[in-house]
PDB file of C-alpha atoms in Angstrom:
ATOM      1  CA  MET A   1     -21.603   0.997  -5.959  1.00 51.00           C
ATOM      2  CA  THR A   2     -17.532   2.165  -5.228  1.00 60.00           C
ATOM      3  CA  VAL A   3     -15.773   0.348  -2.888  1.00 59.00           C
ATOM      4  CA  ASN A   4     -13.078   2.476  -0.603  1.00 69.00           C
ATOM      5  CA  MET A   5     -10.426   0.519  -0.153  1.00 60.00           C
ATOM      6  CA  THR A   6      -8.097  -0.161   3.045  1.00 66.00           C
ATOM      7  CA  LYS A   7      -3.943  -1.075   2.764  1.00 67.00           C
ATOM      8  CA  GLY A   8      -3.852  -4.769   2.247  1.00 64.00           C
ATOM      9  CA  GLN A   9      -7.672  -5.053   1.070  1.00 66.00           C
ATOM     10  CA  ALA A  10      -8.893  -7.322  -1.410  1.00 65.00           C
ATOM     11  CA  ILE A  11     -11.565  -7.741  -3.231  1.00 66.00           C
ATOM     12  CA  SER A  12     -12.769  -9.694  -5.415  1.00 67.00           C
ATOM     13  CA  LEU A  13     -13.204  -8.368  -9.671  1.00 67.00           C
ATOM     14  CA  GLN A  14     -16.547  -9.985 -10.317  1.00 63.00           C
ATOM     15  CA  LYS A  15     -19.272  -7.676 -11.909  1.00 60.00           C
ATOM     16  CA  ALA A  16     -22.631  -7.216  -8.915  1.00 59.00           C
ATOM     17  CA  ASP A  17     -24.589  -9.642 -11.172  1.00 62.00           C
ATOM     18  CA  GLY A  18     -22.163 -11.841 -10.339  1.00 64.00           C
ATOM     19  CA  GLY A  19     -20.320 -12.181 -13.989  1.00 67.00           C
ATOM     20  CA  THR A  20     -16.820 -11.945 -14.996  1.00 73.00           C
ATOM     21  CA  LEU A  21     -15.274  -8.663 -15.339  1.00 75.00           C
ATOM     22  CA  THR A  22     -13.116  -8.594 -18.913  1.00 84.00           C
ATOM     23  CA  ALA A  23     -12.324  -5.763 -19.186  1.00 87.00           C
ATOM     24  CA  VAL A  24     -11.250  -3.148 -16.653  1.00 86.00           C
ATOM     25  CA  ARG A  25      -8.765   0.467 -16.070  1.00 88.00           C
ATOM     26  CA  MET A  26      -6.716   1.426 -13.568  1.00 88.00           C
ATOM     27  CA  GLY A  27      -6.400   5.079 -13.180  1.00 88.00           C
ATOM     28  CA  LEU A  28      -4.277   7.145 -10.529  1.00 84.00           C
ATOM     29  CA  GLY A  29      -5.012  10.910 -10.780  1.00 81.00           C
ATOM     30  CA  TRP A  30      -2.734  13.664  -7.985  1.00 75.00           C
ATOM     31  CA  GLN A  31      -2.399  17.183  -7.492  1.00 71.00           C
ATOM     32  CA  ALA A  32       0.734  19.207  -6.428  1.00 70.00           C
ATOM     33  CA  ALA A  33       0.327  20.256  -3.168  1.00 68.00           C
ATOM     34  CA  LYS A  34       0.416  24.067  -2.567  1.00 65.00           C
ATOM     35  CA  ARG A  35       3.647  25.541  -0.622  1.00 61.00           C
ATOM     36  CA  ARG A  36       3.985  28.473   1.464  1.00 57.00           C
ATOM     37  CA  GLY A  37       6.805  30.624  -0.238  1.00 54.00           C
ATOM     38  CA  LEU A  38       8.078  34.001   1.389  1.00 57.00           C
ATOM     39  CA  PHE A  39       5.745  35.578  -1.392  1.00 56.00           C
ATOM     40  CA  GLY A  40       2.682  32.958  -1.085  1.00 49.00           C
ATOM     41  CA  SER A  41       2.043  29.887  -1.377  1.00 51.00           C
ATOM     42  CA  ARG A  42       3.106  27.844  -5.574  1.00 51.00           C
ATOM     43  CA  THR A  43       2.694  24.843  -6.917  1.00 55.00           C
ATOM     44  CA  ARG A  44       5.643  22.306  -8.271  1.00 63.00           C
ATOM     45  CA  GLU A  45       4.464  20.850 -10.744  1.00 67.00           C
ATOM     46  CA  ILE A  46       4.687  17.251 -10.566  1.00 72.00           C
ATOM     47  CA  ASP A  47       5.791  14.062 -12.844  1.00 73.00           C
ATOM     48  CA  LEU A  48       4.327  10.798 -11.536  1.00 80.00           C
ATOM     49  CA  ASP A  49       3.966   8.213 -13.619  1.00 86.00           C
ATOM     50  CA  ALA A  50       2.026   4.540 -12.954  1.00 88.00           C
ATOM     51  CA  SER A  51       3.436   1.471 -14.811  1.00 94.00           C
ATOM     52  CA  ALA A  52       1.756  -2.256 -13.839  1.00 96.00           C
ATOM     53  CA  VAL A  53       4.151  -4.956 -13.709  1.00 97.00           C
ATOM     54  CA  LEU A  54       3.095  -8.462 -15.733  1.00 98.00           C
ATOM     55  CA  PHE A  55       4.582 -12.162 -12.967  1.00 98.00           C
ATOM     56  CA  ALA A  56       4.032 -15.214 -13.923  1.00 97.00           C
ATOM     57  CA  ASP A  57       4.903 -17.526 -11.542  1.00 95.00           C
ATOM     58  CA  LYS A  58       7.217 -13.918  -9.156  1.00 94.00           C
ATOM     59  CA  GLN A  59       9.232 -13.771 -12.225  1.00 96.00           C
ATOM     60  CA  PRO A  60       8.838 -10.585 -14.024  1.00 97.00           C
ATOM     61  CA  VAL A  61       7.762 -10.948 -17.967  1.00 97.00           C
ATOM     62  CA  ASP A  62       6.124  -7.576 -18.699  1.00 97.00           C
ATOM     63  CA  VAL A  63       5.955  -4.264 -18.714  1.00 97.00           C
ATOM     64  CA  VAL A  64       4.141  -1.615 -19.310  1.00 97.00           C
ATOM     65  CA  PHE A  65       5.391   2.124 -18.495  1.00 93.00           C
ATOM     66  CA  PHE A  66       4.560   5.006 -19.848  1.00 90.00           C
ATOM     67  CA  ARG A  67       7.963   4.734 -22.643  1.00 91.00           C
ATOM     68  CA  HIS A  68       6.193   0.345 -23.055  1.00 95.00           C
ATOM     69  CA  LEU A  69       2.656   1.813 -23.566  1.00 95.00           C
ATOM     70  CA  GLN A  70       1.422  -2.145 -24.314  1.00 97.00           C
ATOM     71  CA  SER A  71       2.516  -5.355 -23.428  1.00 98.00           C
ATOM     72  CA  ASP A  72       4.108  -7.475 -25.972  1.00 97.00           C
ATOM     73  CA  ASP A  73       0.546  -9.445 -25.918  1.00 97.00           C
ATOM     74  CA  GLY A  74      -1.304  -6.514 -26.537  1.00 97.00           C
ATOM     75  CA  SER A  75      -3.762  -7.274 -23.327  1.00 97.00           C
ATOM     76  CA  VAL A  76      -2.502  -4.304 -21.362  1.00 97.00           C
ATOM     77  CA  ARG A  77      -2.472  -1.013 -22.709  1.00 97.00           C
ATOM     78  CA  HIS A  78      -1.171   2.727 -21.065  1.00 94.00           C
ATOM     79  CA  THR A  79      -3.180   5.357 -22.007  1.00 90.00           C
ATOM     80  CA  GLY A  80      -0.079   8.025 -22.014  1.00 75.00           C
ATOM     81  CA  ASP A  81       2.431   9.797 -19.672  1.00 68.00           C
ATOM     82  CA  ASN A  82       0.800  12.502 -18.409  1.00 64.00           C
ATOM     83  CA  LEU A  83       3.595  15.310 -16.333  1.00 52.00           C
ATOM     84  CA  VAL A  84       2.737  17.856 -14.543  1.00 55.00           C
ATOM     85  CA  GLY A  85      -1.204  15.908 -12.505  1.00 55.00           C
ATOM     86  CA  GLY A  86      -4.329  17.223 -11.927  1.00 61.00           C
ATOM     87  CA  VAL A  87      -5.379  17.351 -15.087  1.00 52.00           C
ATOM     88  CA  GLY A  88      -8.458  15.196 -14.821  1.00 47.00           C
ATOM     89  CA  GLN A  89      -9.458  18.041 -11.971  1.00 54.00           C
ATOM     90  CA  GLY A  90     -10.467  14.676  -9.879  1.00 57.00           C
ATOM     91  CA  GLY A  91      -9.946  12.648 -13.051  1.00 73.00           C
ATOM     92  CA  ASP A  92      -7.711   9.419 -13.641  1.00 80.00           C
ATOM     93  CA  ASP A  93      -4.348  11.362 -14.758  1.00 81.00           C
ATOM     94  CA  GLU A  94      -2.951   8.307 -16.276  1.00 86.00           C
ATOM     95  CA  ALA A  95      -3.964   5.732 -16.812  1.00 90.00           C
ATOM     96  CA  ILE A  96      -3.837   1.870 -17.547  1.00 94.00           C
ATOM     97  CA  LEU A  97      -6.009  -0.825 -20.143  1.00 94.00           C
ATOM     98  CA  VAL A  98      -5.803  -4.692 -18.153  1.00 95.00           C
ATOM     99  CA  ASP A  99      -8.302  -6.555 -20.808  1.00 95.00           C
ATOM    100  CA  LEU A 100      -8.231  -9.822 -18.218  1.00 90.00           C
ATOM    101  CA  GLN A 101      -9.562 -11.795 -21.157  1.00 91.00           C
ATOM    102  CA  ARG A 102      -6.746 -11.653 -23.429  1.00 95.00           C
ATOM    103  CA  VAL A 103      -3.742 -11.649 -20.737  1.00 96.00           C
ATOM    104  CA  PRO A 104      -2.375 -15.435 -20.868  1.00 96.00           C
ATOM    105  CA  VAL A 105      -2.848 -17.235 -18.592  1.00 95.00           C
ATOM    106  CA  HIS A 106       0.350 -18.072 -17.428  1.00 96.00           C
ATOM    107  CA  ILE A 107       0.966 -13.684 -16.109  1.00 97.00           C
ATOM    108  CA  ASP A 108      -0.954 -14.973 -12.795  1.00 96.00           C
ATOM    109  CA  GLN A 109      -0.535 -10.955 -11.201  1.00 96.00           C
ATOM    110  CA  ILE A 110       0.152  -7.894 -11.991  1.00 95.00           C
ATOM    111  CA  VAL A 111       1.495  -4.840 -10.254  1.00 94.00           C
ATOM    112  CA  PHE A 112       0.742  -1.557 -10.144  1.00 91.00           C
ATOM    113  CA  THR A 113       3.114   1.601  -9.474  1.00 89.00           C
ATOM    114  CA  VAL A 114       2.795   4.811  -8.835  1.00 86.00           C
ATOM    115  CA  ASN A 115       6.913   6.830  -8.890  1.00 88.00           C
ATOM    116  CA  SER A 116       7.967   9.751  -9.278  1.00 85.00           C
ATOM    117  CA  PHE A 117      10.894  10.459 -12.331  1.00 82.00           C
ATOM    118  CA  THR A 118      12.065  13.055 -11.108  1.00 81.00           C
ATOM    119  CA  GLY A 119      12.030  12.864  -7.419  1.00 84.00           C
ATOM    120  CA  GLN A 120       9.691  15.156  -5.672  1.00 81.00           C
ATOM    121  CA  THR A 121       8.505  13.025  -2.760  1.00 83.00           C
ATOM    122  CA  PHE A 122       5.287  12.414  -1.717  1.00 77.00           C
ATOM    123  CA  GLN A 123       5.797  14.821   0.446  1.00 79.00           C
ATOM    124  CA  GLU A 124       4.182  17.286  -1.807  1.00 78.00           C
ATOM    125  CA  VAL A 125       1.654  15.628  -3.712  1.00 76.00           C
ATOM    126  CA  GLN A 126      -2.207  15.915  -2.475  1.00 74.00           C
ATOM    127  CA  ASN A 127      -5.282  14.186  -3.662  1.00 76.00           C
ATOM    128  CA  ALA A 128      -3.745  11.054  -4.780  1.00 76.00           C
ATOM    129  CA  PHE A 129      -5.599   7.698  -5.481  1.00 79.00           C
ATOM    130  CA  CYS A 130      -5.629   5.132  -7.492  1.00 79.00           C
ATOM    131  CA  ARG A 131      -9.059   3.074  -8.668  1.00 82.00           C
ATOM    132  CA  ILE A 132     -10.272   0.920 -11.115  1.00 81.00           C
ATOM    133  CA  VAL A 133     -12.836   0.791 -12.621  1.00 83.00           C
ATOM    134  CA  ASP A 134     -15.205  -1.566 -15.200  1.00 84.00           C
ATOM    135  CA  GLU A 135     -13.828  -0.201 -18.457  1.00 88.00           C
ATOM    136  CA  THR A 136     -17.791  -1.583 -20.251  1.00 86.00           C
ATOM    137  CA  ASN A 137     -19.861   0.669 -18.445  1.00 87.00           C
ATOM    138  CA  GLY A 138     -17.183   3.391 -17.054  1.00 87.00           C
ATOM    139  CA  GLN A 139     -18.987   1.896 -14.164  1.00 83.00           C
ATOM    140  CA  GLU A 140     -15.837   2.670 -10.302  1.00 84.00           C
ATOM    141  CA  LEU A 141     -15.128  -0.004  -8.687  1.00 77.00           C
ATOM    142  CA  ALA A 142     -13.153   0.444  -6.457  1.00 76.00           C
ATOM    143  CA  ARG A 143     -10.677   2.965  -4.946  1.00 78.00           C
ATOM    144  CA  TYR A 144      -7.161   3.785  -3.067  1.00 75.00           C
ATOM    145  CA  THR A 145      -6.282   6.863  -1.686  1.00 74.00           C
ATOM    146  CA  LEU A 146      -2.368   6.634  -1.290  1.00 65.00           C
ATOM    147  CA  ASP A 147      -1.438   8.242   1.344  1.00 57.00           C
ATOM    148  CA  GLY A 148       0.862  11.447   0.683  1.00 57.00           C
ATOM    149  CA  GLY A 149       2.882  12.600   3.167  1.00 62.00           C
ATOM    150  CA  GLY A 150       6.203  10.853   3.092  1.00 75.00           C
ATOM    151  CA  GLN A 151       9.629  10.787   2.556  1.00 85.00           C
ATOM    152  CA  TYR A 152       9.073   8.356  -0.193  1.00 86.00           C
ATOM    153  CA  THR A 153       9.644   8.911  -3.824  1.00 88.00           C
ATOM    154  CA  ALA A 154       7.346   5.809  -5.100  1.00 89.00           C
ATOM    155  CA  GLN A 155       4.176   3.142  -3.552  1.00 84.00           C
ATOM    156  CA  ILE A 156       3.506   0.209  -4.734  1.00 87.00           C
ATOM    157  CA  MET A 157      -0.453   0.932  -5.374  1.00 82.00           C
ATOM    158  CA  ALA A 158      -2.412  -2.419  -6.415  1.00 82.00           C
ATOM    159  CA  LYS A 159      -2.593  -5.383  -7.953  1.00 86.00           C
ATOM    160  CA  VAL A 160      -4.857  -7.518  -9.729  1.00 87.00           C
ATOM    161  CA  SER A 161      -4.435 -12.056  -9.664  1.00 90.00           C
ATOM    162  CA  ARG A 162      -6.274 -14.699 -10.803  1.00 90.00           C
ATOM    163  CA  ALA A 163      -8.807 -16.222  -8.304  1.00 83.00           C
ATOM    164  CA  GLY A 164      -9.976 -19.008  -9.586  1.00 82.00           C
ATOM    165  CA  ALA A 165     -11.779 -18.917 -12.894  1.00 80.00           C
ATOM    166  CA  GLY A 166     -11.697 -14.312 -11.862  1.00 82.00           C
ATOM    167  CA  TRP A 167      -9.950 -12.309 -10.471  1.00 84.00           C
ATOM    168  CA  GLN A 168      -9.050 -10.193  -7.483  1.00 83.00           C
ATOM    169  CA  MET A 169      -7.708  -6.807  -6.972  1.00 79.00           C
ATOM    170  CA  THR A 170      -5.684  -5.895  -3.240  1.00 82.00           C
ATOM    171  CA  ALA A 171      -4.532  -2.713  -1.787  1.00 76.00           C
ATOM    172  CA  LEU A 172      -1.309  -1.833  -0.707  1.00 81.00           C
ATOM    173  CA  GLY A 173      -0.297   1.786  -0.695  1.00 77.00           C
ATOM    174  CA  ASN A 174       3.358   0.513   0.445  1.00 82.00           C
ATOM    175  CA  PRO A 175       4.944   3.399   0.356  1.00 86.00           C
ATOM    176  CA  ALA A 176       9.158   2.927  -0.821  1.00 90.00           C
ATOM    177  CA  ASN A 177      12.026   5.062  -3.301  1.00 93.00           C
ATOM    178  CA  GLY A 178      12.900   4.629  -6.793  1.00 91.00           C
ATOM    179  CA  ARG A 179      12.417   6.524  -9.656  1.00 88.00           C
ATOM    180  CA  THR A 180      11.483   3.442 -12.552  1.00 89.00           C
ATOM    181  CA  PHE A 181       9.567   0.870 -11.667  1.00 89.00           C
ATOM    182  CA  GLN A 182      12.424  -1.121 -12.322  1.00 91.00           C
ATOM    183  CA  ASP A 183      13.706   0.611  -8.664  1.00 93.00           C
ATOM    184  CA  LEU A 184      10.533  -0.740  -7.367  1.00 93.00           C
ATOM    185  CA  MET A 185      11.418  -4.239  -7.880  1.00 95.00           C
ATOM    186  CA  PRO A 186      13.015  -5.273  -4.832  1.00 95.00           C
ATOM    187  CA  ALA A 187       9.962  -4.082  -2.663  1.00 93.00           C
ATOM    188  CA  ILE A 188       8.111  -5.233  -5.514  1.00 95.00           C
ATOM    189  CA  LEU A 189       8.724  -9.415  -4.688  1.00 94.00           C
ATOM    190  CA  PRO A 190       7.547  -9.436  -1.350  1.00 93.00           C
ATOM    191  CA  HIS A 191       4.029  -7.848  -2.657  1.00 91.00           C
ATOM    192  CA  LEU A 192       3.649 -11.045  -4.869  1.00 92.00           C
TER     193      LEU A 192
END
């Protein structure tokens, strides 16, 4: 059963039977918003990029994004860059796979971001979401709809953090400005 999350909400990443999740996928989907013009409505391609920044004691130690598709330890993997969005027709346009059992013990948080590499604002984006899926069976566990319409070029989407022996997800949905994950670091740090 999917949990529709609200900003700031945290959920435990445990299976319905009480077992611990072993692998999750953070999916990102979006579509370009239709714009009215002199000759009718049209859409412009939007290049959003998903990134995952791995932290140990509030210090960034690795990142996974379209130019570094796998964490140094191999526990986090990006499935590849999508330059236009909307390809999945409601499915994931970009995804980051996390093997929770392989994440090194010193990594205590993974923050997921989305940014417009080409600098378009979220006013030009519609139907954007992030979701977390149990990668072992494909079941969607949680979905967070990203608010569109703002004059910003990025969002700090969500984070997964260690909670005892397991993990929890927190929906963040904080707008930010930046074309790369490096630009977003000052906006990420308050959420650690």
